Coordinates of C-alpha atoms in Angstrom, one line a residue:
M1 CA -0.5 11.8 10.7
L2 CA -2.0 9.7 7.6
V3 CA -6.1 10.5 7.2
L4 CA -7.6 8.2 4.4
E5 CA -11.8 7.7 4.2
R6 CA -12.8 4.3 3.9
E7 CA -16.6 3.1 2.9
I8 CA -18.0 -0.5 4.2
D9 CA -15.6 -3.5 3.1
E10 CA -12.6 -1.1 2.1
E11 CA -9.8 -2.2 3.1
L12 CA -6.2 -0.6 4.7
V13 CA -3.0 -2.7 3.8
M14 CA 0.2 -1.6 5.9
V15 CA 3.6 -3.4 4.7
V16 CA 6.1 -3.2 7.9
P17 CA 9.4 -4.1 7.2
P18 CA 11.2 -6.5 9.7
S19 CA 13.1 -4.8 12.3
S20 CA 14.8 -5.9 15.6
T21 CA 12.2 -3.8 17.5
A22 CA 9.0 -3.9 18.1
T23 CA 6.7 -2.1 15.3
I24 CA 3.9 0.4 16.4
I25 CA 1.1 1.0 14.4
R26 CA -1.8 3.3 16.0
Q27 CA -5.0 3.9 14.6
K28 CA -7.3 6.1 15.7
I29 CA -11.1 6.7 14.0
V30 CA -11.6 10.3 13.1
S31 CA -14.3 10.8 12.4
I32 CA -17.8 9.0 10.5
R33 CA -19.8 10.7 7.2
G34 CA -23.3 10.0 6.5
G35 CA -22.9 6.1 8.4
L36 CA -21.5 5.2 5.4
K37 CA -17.6 6.1 5.5
V38 CA -14.9 6.1 8.3
R39 CA -12.1 8.4 8.5
I40 CA -9.5 6.2 10.3
G41 CA -6.1 8.2 11.1
T42 CA -2.7 5.9 11.6
T43 CA 0.4 7.3 13.0
A44 CA 3.3 4.5 11.9
P45 CA 6.9 4.4 11.3
S46 CA 8.2 5.9 8.2
E47 CA 9.4 3.1 6.7
T48 CA 5.5 1.6 7.1
V49 CA 4.2 1.1 3.9
I50 CA 0.1 2.2 3.8
H51 CA -1.6 2.0 0.8
R52 CA -5.4 1.4 0.0
R53 CA -6.5 -2.0 -0.7
E54 CA -7.3 -1.5 -4.4
I55 CA -3.5 0.8 -5.0
Y56 CA -2.1 -2.5 -3.3
D57 CA -3.8 -5.3 -5.2
E58 CA -2.6 -2.8 -8.7
I59 CA 0.8 -3.0 -7.0
E60 CA 1.2 -6.2 -6.6
E61 CA -0.3 -7.0 -10.0
Q62 CA 2.5 -5.0 -12.1
K63 CA 5.4 -6.9 -9.8
A64 CA 3.8 -10.2 -10.8
V65 CA 3.8 -8.6 -14.7
A66 CA 7.7 -6.8 -14.4
A67 CA 8.7 -10.4 -12.8
T68 CA 7.0 -12.6 -16.1
R69 CA 9.0 -10.5 -18.1
L70 CA 12.2 -10.6 -16.5
A71 CA 11.5 -14.7 -16.4
G72 CA 11.1 -14.4 -20.4
K73 CA 14.2 -12.6 -21.0
G74 CA 16.1 -15.1 -19.1
A75 CA 17.1 -13.2 -16.0
G76 CA 18.4 -15.0 -13.1
K77 CA 16.0 -16.6 -10.4
D78 CA 17.6 -14.1 -8.4
A79 CA 16.6 -11.4 -9.6
T80 CA 14.2 -8.3 -8.2
A81 CA 10.9 -7.5 -9.8
T82 CA 10.2 -3.9 -9.1
V83 CA 7.2 -1.9 -11.1
P84 CA 7.6 -0.7 -14.6
A85 CA 8.8 3.1 -14.6
D86 CA 6.2 3.9 -17.0
S87 CA 3.3 3.0 -14.5
K88 CA 0.8 5.3 -12.8
F89 CA 3.0 4.7 -9.6
T90 CA 5.1 7.6 -7.6
A91 CA 8.6 6.7 -7.3
D92 CA 7.6 5.8 -3.7
Q93 CA 4.9 3.4 -4.6
R94 CA 7.4 1.7 -7.0
R95 CA 10.0 0.5 -4.4
G96 CA 7.3 -1.2 -2.6

């Protein structure tokens, strides 16, 4: 189980790859701290990507920058953009 802590108005983003079977994601409130933070436990299939919203937004921004670079270099429209290797994200996050 992955346990993340969030404050009021902060979000989690779950990206579930398409599949032929139903995807079950379970979330459980693990604890509430000081009335301001909630700890959420998430159980999901291993291929499910879960990010804090601010990290997801940064990954998407870096993908857009990479796509712009590819487009500027004359890459075909079928080219796949990935997060640049020099980014601060781990290899698993770059696959995103």
